XYZ file of C-alpha atoms in Angstrom:
670
model
C -21.602 17.518 37.860
C -23.998 14.626 40.020
C -26.198 17.703 41.178
C -25.787 19.795 38.664
C -27.426 17.274 36.621
C -30.352 16.176 39.489
C -31.086 20.461 39.543
C -31.485 20.923 35.998
C -32.503 17.841 34.748
C -29.937 18.272 31.822
C -26.145 17.454 31.574
C -23.372 19.293 31.985
C -20.964 19.692 28.709
C -17.480 19.488 31.042
C -14.354 17.676 30.799
C -12.371 17.806 34.144
C -8.960 15.327 32.828
C -6.125 14.252 35.014
C -2.394 14.318 33.222
C 0.083 12.035 34.354
C 3.741 9.488 32.674
C 3.556 7.000 30.576
C 4.583 5.052 33.410
C 1.612 5.528 35.588
C -1.118 5.588 32.434
C 0.410 2.900 29.676
C -1.524 -0.297 29.754
C 0.672 -2.139 26.612
C 0.886 -5.039 28.805
C 4.925 -5.400 28.058
C 5.460 -1.728 28.501
C 3.575 -1.503 31.393
C 5.202 -3.487 33.699
C 9.232 -2.087 32.798
C 9.758 -0.097 36.198
C 10.848 2.373 36.101
C 9.863 4.942 34.392
C 12.950 6.144 31.706
C 12.435 2.886 30.682
C 8.663 2.582 29.380
C 9.218 5.883 27.734
C 11.918 4.601 25.812
C 10.265 1.123 25.086
C 6.856 3.545 24.383
C 9.364 5.097 22.009
C 10.647 1.812 20.230
C 6.608 1.310 19.464
C 4.822 5.117 18.748
C 8.266 7.382 17.084
C 6.783 7.864 13.861
C 10.112 6.136 11.718
C 9.236 2.948 13.735
C 5.556 3.578 11.705
C 6.837 4.294 8.599
C 8.877 0.649 8.771
C 5.948 -1.373 9.782
C 3.689 -0.011 6.560
C 7.731 -1.670 3.989
C 8.076 -4.565 6.795
C 5.212 -5.898 9.257
C 7.505 -7.699 10.959
C 8.195 -3.891 12.643
C 6.972 -4.096 15.962
C 4.552 -1.645 17.041
C 1.642 -0.526 18.954
C -1.322 -1.294 18.777
C -2.796 0.700 21.722
C -1.558 3.892 19.759
C -2.404 2.843 15.958
C -6.180 2.054 16.934
C -5.838 5.390 18.800
C -4.598 6.969 15.933
C -7.005 5.271 12.922
C -10.083 6.317 15.682
C -9.405 8.366 19.191
C -8.977 11.535 17.089
C -12.600 11.884 15.506
C -14.300 10.321 18.469
C -13.541 12.882 21.552
C -14.141 11.510 24.649
C -17.144 12.004 26.793
C -18.023 14.346 29.209
C -17.431 13.142 32.493
C -14.927 13.401 34.998
C -12.005 11.697 33.946
C -8.084 10.583 36.514
C -5.609 7.925 35.903
C -7.344 4.055 37.087
C -11.132 6.087 34.694
C -8.713 7.199 31.831
C -6.901 2.940 31.281
C -10.756 1.532 31.797
C -11.012 3.980 28.548
C -7.612 2.730 27.519
C -8.826 -0.904 27.553
C -12.069 -0.669 26.833
C -11.788 1.380 23.626
C -8.298 -0.300 22.928
C -6.873 3.243 22.960
C -3.746 4.158 24.200
C -4.395 6.367 27.077
C -1.784 8.832 27.488
C -1.900 10.188 24.052
C -6.033 10.060 24.772
C -5.618 12.803 27.484
C -2.316 14.510 26.090
C -5.009 14.683 22.671
C -7.803 16.255 25.392
C -6.419 18.689 27.311
C -7.094 20.699 24.341
C -11.048 19.935 24.409
C -10.656 19.798 28.580
C -11.808 22.495 30.960
C -9.829 21.095 33.818
C -6.421 19.365 33.900
C -4.312 18.424 36.544
C -0.907 17.677 36.374
C 2.279 17.904 37.784
C 3.745 21.473 37.895
C 6.842 20.191 36.100
C 4.522 19.399 32.633
C 4.295 23.445 33.264
C 7.750 25.067 34.884
C 10.405 22.850 33.544
C 10.973 24.051 29.629
C 12.147 20.500 28.267
C 8.882 19.471 29.203
C 6.299 21.700 28.695
C 7.145 22.688 25.354
C 5.710 18.675 24.644
C 2.993 18.818 26.864
C 1.289 22.596 27.788
C 2.228 25.012 24.912
C -0.830 24.026 23.240
C -2.772 25.751 25.828
C -5.197 29.038 25.283
C -3.817 32.270 27.196
C -6.731 32.801 29.318
C -6.060 29.573 31.041
C -6.221 29.826 34.623
C -3.378 28.029 36.113
C -3.800 26.959 39.562
C -0.966 25.681 42.109
C -2.191 23.916 45.173
C 0.287 22.770 47.393
C 2.342 25.324 46.401
C 4.467 25.670 49.958
C 7.708 24.049 48.180
C 7.418 25.811 44.296
C 10.629 27.603 44.728
C 12.032 24.257 45.084
C 10.514 22.830 41.978
C 11.245 26.056 40.118
C 15.076 25.686 41.495
C 14.767 21.705 40.270
C 13.605 21.203 37.224
C 16.447 24.419 36.213
C 19.693 22.155 37.721
C 22.083 19.746 36.566
C 24.371 17.915 38.272
C 27.061 15.860 36.577
C 28.809 13.016 37.927
C 32.382 10.561 36.610
C 30.267 7.856 35.871
C 27.824 10.050 33.660
C 30.836 11.032 31.454
C 31.623 7.967 30.873
C 28.098 6.763 29.446
C 28.014 9.993 27.407
C 31.268 8.346 26.538
C 29.734 5.250 25.240
C 27.079 6.894 23.420
C 29.032 9.154 21.769
C 30.611 5.829 20.279
C 27.898 4.115 19.080
C 26.009 7.655 17.496
C 29.598 7.405 15.991
C 28.793 4.182 14.557
C 24.925 5.018 13.893
C 26.467 8.050 11.411
C 29.380 5.349 9.674
C 26.680 3.083 8.661
C 24.441 5.520 7.456
C 26.746 7.152 5.884
C 27.231 4.035 3.152
C 23.351 2.979 3.510
C 21.391 6.738 2.789
C 23.522 9.639 3.024
C 21.138 11.578 1.184
C 19.287 11.840 4.859
C 22.392 13.796 6.424
C 22.454 15.850 3.627
C 18.438 16.765 4.081
C 19.008 17.310 7.548
C 22.479 19.474 6.827
C 20.380 21.429 4.090
C 17.434 21.788 7.069
C 19.714 23.200 10.428
C 20.678 26.077 7.270
C 17.669 27.603 7.321
C 17.144 26.736 10.861
C 15.756 24.702 13.547
C 12.392 25.992 13.532
C 12.011 23.660 9.970
C 14.132 20.774 11.515
C 11.657 20.818 13.878
C 8.007 19.117 12.568
C 6.994 18.337 15.722
C 5.646 14.656 15.552
C 3.787 14.282 18.883
C 5.135 10.269 19.625
C 8.437 11.150 18.776
C 9.693 12.090 22.806
C 12.786 13.484 22.759
C 12.497 16.422 24.836
C 12.283 20.222 24.287
C 15.420 22.748 24.533
C 15.928 23.927 27.679
C 15.507 27.263 27.496
C 16.702 28.590 24.240
C 14.353 31.613 22.652
C 12.143 31.964 19.756
C 14.347 34.491 18.046
C 17.646 31.731 18.213
C 15.377 28.612 16.997
C 14.603 31.335 13.530
C 18.899 31.471 13.388
C 20.995 28.624 10.982
C 22.795 26.210 13.370
C 26.921 27.114 13.466
C 29.009 25.778 11.025
C 31.228 24.007 12.867
C 28.387 21.659 15.122
C 26.039 21.588 11.735
C 27.688 18.233 9.677
C 26.765 14.693 12.178
C 30.350 14.326 12.116
C 31.549 17.296 13.463
C 28.934 17.807 15.551
C 30.348 14.246 16.959
C 34.041 16.021 17.719
C 33.336 18.553 18.783
C 30.863 17.024 22.061
C 33.777 14.652 22.291
C 35.595 17.976 23.207
C 33.519 18.872 25.553
C 33.572 15.393 27.532
C 36.879 15.247 27.885
C 37.160 19.128 29.248
C 34.090 17.957 31.413
C 36.587 14.983 33.103
C 39.570 17.114 33.311
C 37.543 19.763 35.351
C 36.366 16.882 37.362
C 39.509 15.322 38.228
C 39.710 18.292 41.774
C 40.747 17.291 45.404
C 39.069 20.674 46.500
C 35.444 22.586 46.171
C 35.885 25.055 43.063
C 32.976 27.633 43.004
C 32.277 29.897 39.967
C 29.758 31.335 37.451
C 28.531 30.439 33.671
C 30.394 33.181 32.721
C 34.205 32.598 33.815
C 33.626 28.551 33.387
C 32.383 29.945 29.528
C 36.029 31.999 29.500
C 38.340 28.815 30.514
C 36.244 26.330 28.312
C 37.035 29.349 25.716
C 41.166 28.812 26.655
C 41.468 25.625 27.932
C 39.589 23.465 24.615
C 38.345 26.737 21.789
C 34.714 25.817 22.269
C 33.011 29.000 22.450
C 29.426 30.535 23.414
C 27.047 29.877 20.460
C 27.713 26.439 19.769
C 27.488 25.167 22.973
C 23.280 27.432 22.928
C 22.618 24.940 20.227
C 24.184 21.507 21.757
C 20.488 20.358 23.407
C 18.220 21.556 19.790
C 21.596 20.009 17.801
C 20.985 16.648 19.167
C 17.330 16.137 19.292
C 18.037 16.858 15.941
C 20.684 14.346 15.135
C 18.787 11.235 16.977
C 15.247 11.953 15.017
C 17.690 12.331 11.502
C 19.432 8.682 13.147
C 15.993 7.210 13.719
C 17.116 6.092 17.255
C 14.738 3.953 18.449
C 15.920 3.611 22.141
C 16.627 7.272 23.348
C 16.686 5.746 26.552
C 19.722 4.886 26.417
C 20.644 8.325 25.243
C 19.321 10.329 28.661
C 23.040 10.507 29.753
C 24.263 12.630 26.453
C 21.076 14.851 26.649
C 22.122 15.957 30.103
C 25.131 17.154 29.139
C 23.774 18.949 26.332
C 21.216 20.101 28.054
C 24.013 21.307 31.078
C 26.164 23.240 27.698
C 23.079 25.297 26.389
C 21.857 26.437 30.493
C 25.295 27.176 30.829
C 26.018 29.024 27.832
C 22.769 30.636 28.274
C 22.693 32.506 31.383
C 24.693 34.411 33.068
C 23.027 35.194 35.901
C 21.036 33.182 38.546
C 23.408 29.999 38.217
C 26.252 28.615 40.114
C 28.382 25.373 39.255
C 29.991 23.418 42.064
C 33.039 21.043 41.187
C 32.601 19.081 44.393
C 35.757 16.082 45.105
C 33.418 14.082 46.875
C 29.334 13.649 47.603
C 28.513 15.203 51.618
C 27.364 11.914 53.227
C 30.731 10.362 52.082
C 33.567 12.763 52.561
C 35.818 9.942 52.039
C 35.268 9.117 49.213
C 36.606 10.209 45.598
C 33.032 10.796 43.841
C 33.694 14.003 41.626
C 30.467 15.685 41.304
C 29.457 19.168 39.575
C 26.579 20.623 40.021
C 24.811 23.644 37.710
C 22.567 24.878 40.352
C 19.687 27.718 39.914
C 19.660 29.882 42.675
C 16.845 32.593 41.205
C 13.499 30.455 41.396
C 11.661 33.393 39.105
C 13.529 32.339 36.260
C 10.697 29.028 34.998
C 8.309 30.328 37.080
C 8.209 33.755 35.009
C 7.621 32.609 31.156
C 4.141 31.296 32.473
C 3.500 34.449 34.724
C 4.399 36.290 30.902
C 2.396 33.753 29.243
C -0.997 33.417 31.093
C -3.480 35.759 32.296
C -4.176 34.568 35.676
C -1.558 32.418 37.751
C -2.851 31.136 41.946
C -0.536 29.936 43.827
C -2.465 28.417 46.751
C -2.109 25.974 49.841
C -3.021 24.835 53.203
C 0.498 25.146 54.195
C 1.727 29.249 52.368
C 3.314 31.180 55.493
C 4.740 33.833 55.894
C 2.668 34.763 52.341
C 5.312 38.238 51.720
C 8.459 35.847 51.358
C 6.754 34.841 48.212
C 6.230 37.658 45.857
C 10.159 38.194 46.485
C 11.563 34.482 45.945
C 9.673 34.573 43.160
C 10.235 38.461 41.949
C 6.801 39.423 41.002
C 3.704 41.410 42.268
C 0.060 39.305 43.258
C -2.749 41.104 42.228
C -4.057 40.213 45.487
C -2.699 38.016 48.921
C -4.770 36.469 51.038
C -4.728 34.442 54.272
C -8.288 32.687 55.504
C -8.918 30.540 58.948
C -10.947 27.606 59.201
C -15.265 27.544 60.336
C -14.747 25.186 62.373
C -17.740 24.517 64.630
C -15.863 22.720 67.188
C -12.109 23.060 68.242
C -11.015 20.059 66.487
C -6.764 20.906 66.755
C -5.103 20.981 69.777
C -1.562 22.537 68.694
C 1.079 22.674 72.370
C 4.903 23.490 72.068
C 6.274 20.867 74.863
C 9.535 22.262 75.951
C 11.146 20.236 78.903
C 11.095 16.721 80.141
C 9.647 15.551 83.078
C 12.936 16.012 84.986
C 13.212 20.173 83.575
C 15.624 19.361 81.260
C 15.306 22.014 78.006
C 14.370 19.455 74.510
C 15.525 20.520 71.245
C 17.155 18.799 68.403
C 19.728 21.635 68.453
C 23.299 20.790 67.267
C 24.292 20.839 70.456
C 21.903 18.818 72.710
C 20.616 16.586 70.819
C 23.204 13.874 71.008
C 22.552 14.496 75.260
C 20.780 10.701 76.789
C 18.125 13.213 78.667
C 17.033 14.769 75.351
C 16.749 11.454 74.163
C 14.973 9.861 76.818
C 12.417 12.795 77.211
C 11.599 12.375 73.727
C 10.856 8.687 73.862
C 8.734 9.529 77.350
C 6.934 11.675 75.541
C 6.345 9.503 72.571
C 5.828 6.968 75.594
C 3.407 9.086 77.232
C 1.348 10.115 73.885
C 1.028 6.128 72.769
C -0.854 5.144 75.912
C -3.267 7.889 76.129
C -3.754 8.885 72.337
C -6.329 6.328 70.163
C -5.277 4.386 67.227
C -2.560 6.225 64.610
C 0.277 8.309 66.092
C 2.687 9.667 63.323
C 5.628 11.626 64.623
C 8.531 12.917 62.656
C 11.647 13.397 62.713
C 14.076 16.725 61.314
C 16.722 13.453 58.902
C 16.966 9.847 58.911
C 20.251 10.204 59.992
C 18.928 11.933 63.438
C 15.648 9.602 63.251
C 18.426 6.059 63.474
C 20.681 7.836 66.511
C 17.660 8.040 68.482
C 15.803 5.009 67.734
C 18.822 3.408 68.928
C 19.266 4.596 71.154
C 16.053 3.987 72.237
C 16.135 0.323 72.444
C 19.310 0.647 74.206
C 16.661 2.091 77.477
C 14.336 -0.061 76.675
C 12.233 2.821 75.616
C 10.388 0.462 72.506
C 10.181 -2.315 74.422
C 7.397 0.105 76.158
C 6.081 1.879 73.317
C 4.614 -1.385 71.528
C 3.576 -2.529 74.323
C 0.977 0.592 73.514
C 1.214 0.501 69.617
C 2.913 -1.271 67.002
C 5.482 0.954 65.580
C 6.068 1.289 61.895
C 9.548 3.771 60.538
C 9.615 5.423 57.234
C 12.691 4.381 54.772
C 14.543 6.210 52.161
C 13.653 2.949 50.089
C 10.140 3.563 48.605
C 9.126 -0.205 48.050
C 9.873 -0.042 52.133
C 8.474 2.841 52.989
C 4.639 1.697 50.947
C 5.169 -1.548 52.836
C 4.731 -0.039 56.044
C 1.834 2.541 55.161
C 0.469 -0.257 53.844
C 0.451 -2.305 57.756
C 0.327 1.388 59.493
C -3.049 1.251 58.449
C -3.652 -2.245 58.819
C -2.943 -1.863 62.811
C -4.815 1.166 63.015
C -8.423 -1.001 61.295
C -8.283 -3.261 63.538
C -7.946 -1.209 66.765
C -4.432 -2.681 67.613
C -3.062 0.417 66.895
C 0.207 2.436 65.372
C 3.296 4.682 65.682
C 4.731 5.747 61.757
C 8.392 7.584 62.291
C 8.944 9.586 59.128
C 11.184 12.140 57.927
C 10.455 15.610 57.578
C 10.877 16.484 53.622
C 10.270 12.329 53.135
C 7.623 10.706 51.414
C 5.366 10.674 54.468
C 4.957 14.435 54.965
C 4.232 15.272 51.640
C 1.811 13.417 49.788
C -0.083 11.151 52.349
C -3.146 12.091 53.973
C -3.471 10.561 57.896
C -7.588 11.301 57.497
C -10.136 10.391 60.594
C -8.426 7.870 62.868
C -4.649 6.886 60.790
C -3.720 10.082 62.290
C -4.976 11.234 65.313
C -1.888 12.634 66.659
C 1.506 14.417 64.704
C 4.863 15.004 66.613
C 7.554 16.855 65.094
C 10.553 15.935 66.871
C 12.538 18.986 66.765
C 13.144 21.738 63.856
C 13.134 20.496 60.218
C 15.959 23.047 59.917
C 17.498 21.866 55.843
C 21.478 20.657 56.011
C 22.843 23.865 56.427
C 26.973 22.875 55.418
C 25.748 22.335 51.916
C 27.211 24.657 48.642
C 24.563 24.711 47.118
C 22.398 25.786 49.699
C 25.356 28.861 50.976
C 25.034 29.866 47.158
C 21.422 30.207 46.971
C 21.825 31.898 50.679
C 24.113 34.228 49.172
C 22.049 34.868 46.212
C 18.984 35.534 48.122
C 20.255 37.748 50.665
C 22.741 40.200 47.017
C 19.184 39.573 45.195
C 16.379 39.704 47.255
C 17.445 41.733 50.540
C 16.267 37.907 52.635
C 18.427 38.053 55.373
C 20.010 34.061 55.838
C 18.923 33.018 59.173
C 14.871 34.350 57.705
C 14.580 32.056 54.797
C 16.096 29.502 57.031
C 13.390 29.642 59.525
C 10.663 29.863 56.696
C 11.846 26.880 54.869
C 11.827 24.779 58.446
C 8.880 26.212 59.289
C 6.941 25.419 56.508
C 7.768 21.461 56.466
C 7.027 21.900 60.143
C 3.921 23.341 59.125
C 2.921 20.218 56.092
C 4.240 17.811 58.571
C 1.435 18.403 61.788
C -0.906 19.204 58.740
C -1.369 15.968 57.753
C -3.846 15.509 61.046
C -6.472 17.347 59.807
C -7.895 16.742 57.200
C -11.952 17.386 57.366
C -13.893 19.501 58.971
C -15.095 16.317 60.775
C -11.269 15.786 61.331
C -9.840 15.670 65.044
C -5.738 15.721 65.992
C -3.395 16.846 68.378
C -0.345 18.478 67.206
C 2.853 18.215 69.133
C 5.319 20.809 68.095
C 7.894 19.089 70.844
C 11.401 21.108 70.855
C 11.376 24.808 72.582
C 12.559 26.544 69.854
C 8.695 26.534 68.393
C 8.012 28.626 71.175
C 9.555 31.472 69.754
C 7.362 34.239 67.971
C 10.305 34.326 65.124
C 9.405 30.806 64.480
C 5.286 30.445 65.807
C 4.380 33.638 63.540
C 5.516 31.768 60.430
C 3.096 28.492 60.960
C -0.113 29.019 59.074
C -3.024 31.281 60.108
C -5.613 28.340 60.911
C -2.967 26.822 63.584
C -1.759 30.371 65.006
C -5.376 31.240 66.097
C -5.737 27.098 68.081
C -2.149 28.139 69.487
C -2.355 29.559 73.045
C 0.514 30.513 75.185
C -0.944 28.010 78.153
C 0.051 25.571 75.776
C 3.586 26.929 75.173
C 5.938 25.743 77.580
C 4.732 22.350 78.894
C 6.451 19.807 80.007
C 5.866 15.632 79.260
C 3.638 15.447 81.866
C 1.481 18.922 81.320
C 0.733 17.947 77.584
C -0.663 14.393 78.307
C -3.083 16.287 80.495
C -3.847 19.144 77.351
C -4.014 15.941 74.980
C -6.447 14.272 77.121
C -8.744 16.621 78.024
C -8.962 17.497 74.204
C -9.056 14.272 73.210
C -12.583 14.045 75.694
C -13.878 16.650 73.974
C -14.129 15.041 70.400
C -14.666 11.878 71.328
C -18.556 13.408 72.549
C -21.511 13.330 70.176
C -20.807 14.777 66.853
C -23.980 15.017 64.612
C -23.762 17.267 60.852
C -26.520 19.821 62.061
C -24.020 20.662 64.732
C -22.473 22.476 61.963
C -25.022 23.249 59.943
C -25.287 27.053 59.807
C -20.910 27.583 60.973
C -19.403 24.449 58.590
C -21.925 23.747 56.676
C -24.334 25.978 54.534
C -27.989 24.720 53.502
C -28.869 25.917 49.749
C -31.362 28.120 51.927
C -28.351 29.581 54.797
C -26.894 30.238 50.702
C -28.656 32.209 49.596
C -30.152 34.454 52.082
C -28.897 37.444 52.636
C -26.769 38.423 55.179
C -24.855 35.566 53.655
C -24.940 36.841 50.693
C -23.982 40.424 52.361
C -20.957 38.797 53.954
C -19.676 37.302 51.290
C -19.601 40.378 49.247
C -17.284 41.835 52.251
C -14.783 38.479 52.349
C -14.183 39.454 48.759
C -13.923 43.619 48.752
C -11.215 42.060 51.734
C -8.979 40.494 48.666
């Protein structure tokens, strides 16, 4: 924007916005210090809901949010000034004006040229209806870092129910019943009015108020919303009785001693036979609860998330006959000896969540640096792409060095394969690889393991063998854990050690927090080591059901999907090393299986191009020699002038006839 202003001499009318949850945007002193997102949502709602504000007009003692009130009074008349706003900018602007940044951002979406937000705001139908409803059909939707998009789609449509959820639902129902009885005595007209609206159809009952954060229905199509709500759940007391029956049925289903798997139609047949609950009222459950919570003017809706989850499940299970499965397990995979029954309502078809986006918007772009192989994405998302293109990196020097280390110096093959992963020789060779690399690589090394369990076992074994002690002579060691706060602390100290020249190693896990969202720029990640092929846990019932579905519906073989999934995560991990054209780093794939054509062929093209045959099955010593040579090359002076015409273009070069022809050729290929 500054460049445009300098060149043209006028200000560009352009607005770019980032939108996030209330947790990340709230500036209210009491609300913003709460730890969990749900708590922040609940507290915010109890200060900004339309009926709370209405009560405040009669009773000045009722607390409301001064930032929202100020925004409501003045913020809508004055549009936000043009510019680009990240979350901190929005908060700073909100503090300066005394306006709520969250509602300001939501309101300003309508005027923005570019909006940056999480996938969930579009893919999760419950949230999309609140946030993205107003976006124009002509909008261009770009899913960036979309290598994981199928998992996001599946998560947004899946529900997990435990016995604890049902117990908390029971409390919710009792609270609602008490509230209904109280309102019947004090203000029965309110319930009668709701009944009248429900007879006319849900659309009427849904006079949207932006501050009322009840999530929209998970799936109901428009024609259903025009219908009247079924008679047996129209009255508030009847609806409570209906939910009680539904809860008792779910409790009985969770009393299992072995795994049960069934389709939604057979679940509906069983519920009808046992407790006479039909499909139609189940479909309306989510909307009916939403209407009731609004009528009862419940202030703290965070407490009612369990009952909301159950009604969402009721609506989903009665809407979709295909693409979902119900799996009831007597215990969780992690604790097979402790009885902890869980009901998974699992989506297996990623296309269900993304289909409305393809239908609603003219242009949808799916992009990522590790979107490979490309042809599997149209299959699992069930769409026909208009164009598909893979681009390489234009580099002025070879600044990445991928290699596959398949053997130790003792010629024992190294692999995280289940049969050999416990062998002492394999663990020792992995330790030697890290030890040797820590001696020659400057600053930071990031090492990824296939799972937390595997990392713990290996680190414990290295400790017994004395390898850890030797590594710590070269660099400090930090470990990612499943606790977010601990991991943030480890990352902070890791960066500090890299900054002050001591050097550090961060041991982390593929599919963990570090592998997805953290960039290790320049000296924070001079080498990334991937210990083993990060296959997903293949004994999971949900995964087996999904693999079966992919095989039957899309003719994708189980092994192909598992390899594709492992390789996209491996590429995501090693890709942390290169974060720009002036950056450089080593990519070490420490498992002999990476050398196979089926694994190697699924890596992104920009990594494959630099993975030479000579670097395919190295021993630890050979890998050290290759790394030494590469790091010596990278240590040579590298100036901006060296990049001109190759990875950087001046304005004259960009406008030259030759370059314009080249760009046209690329456009034609796409």
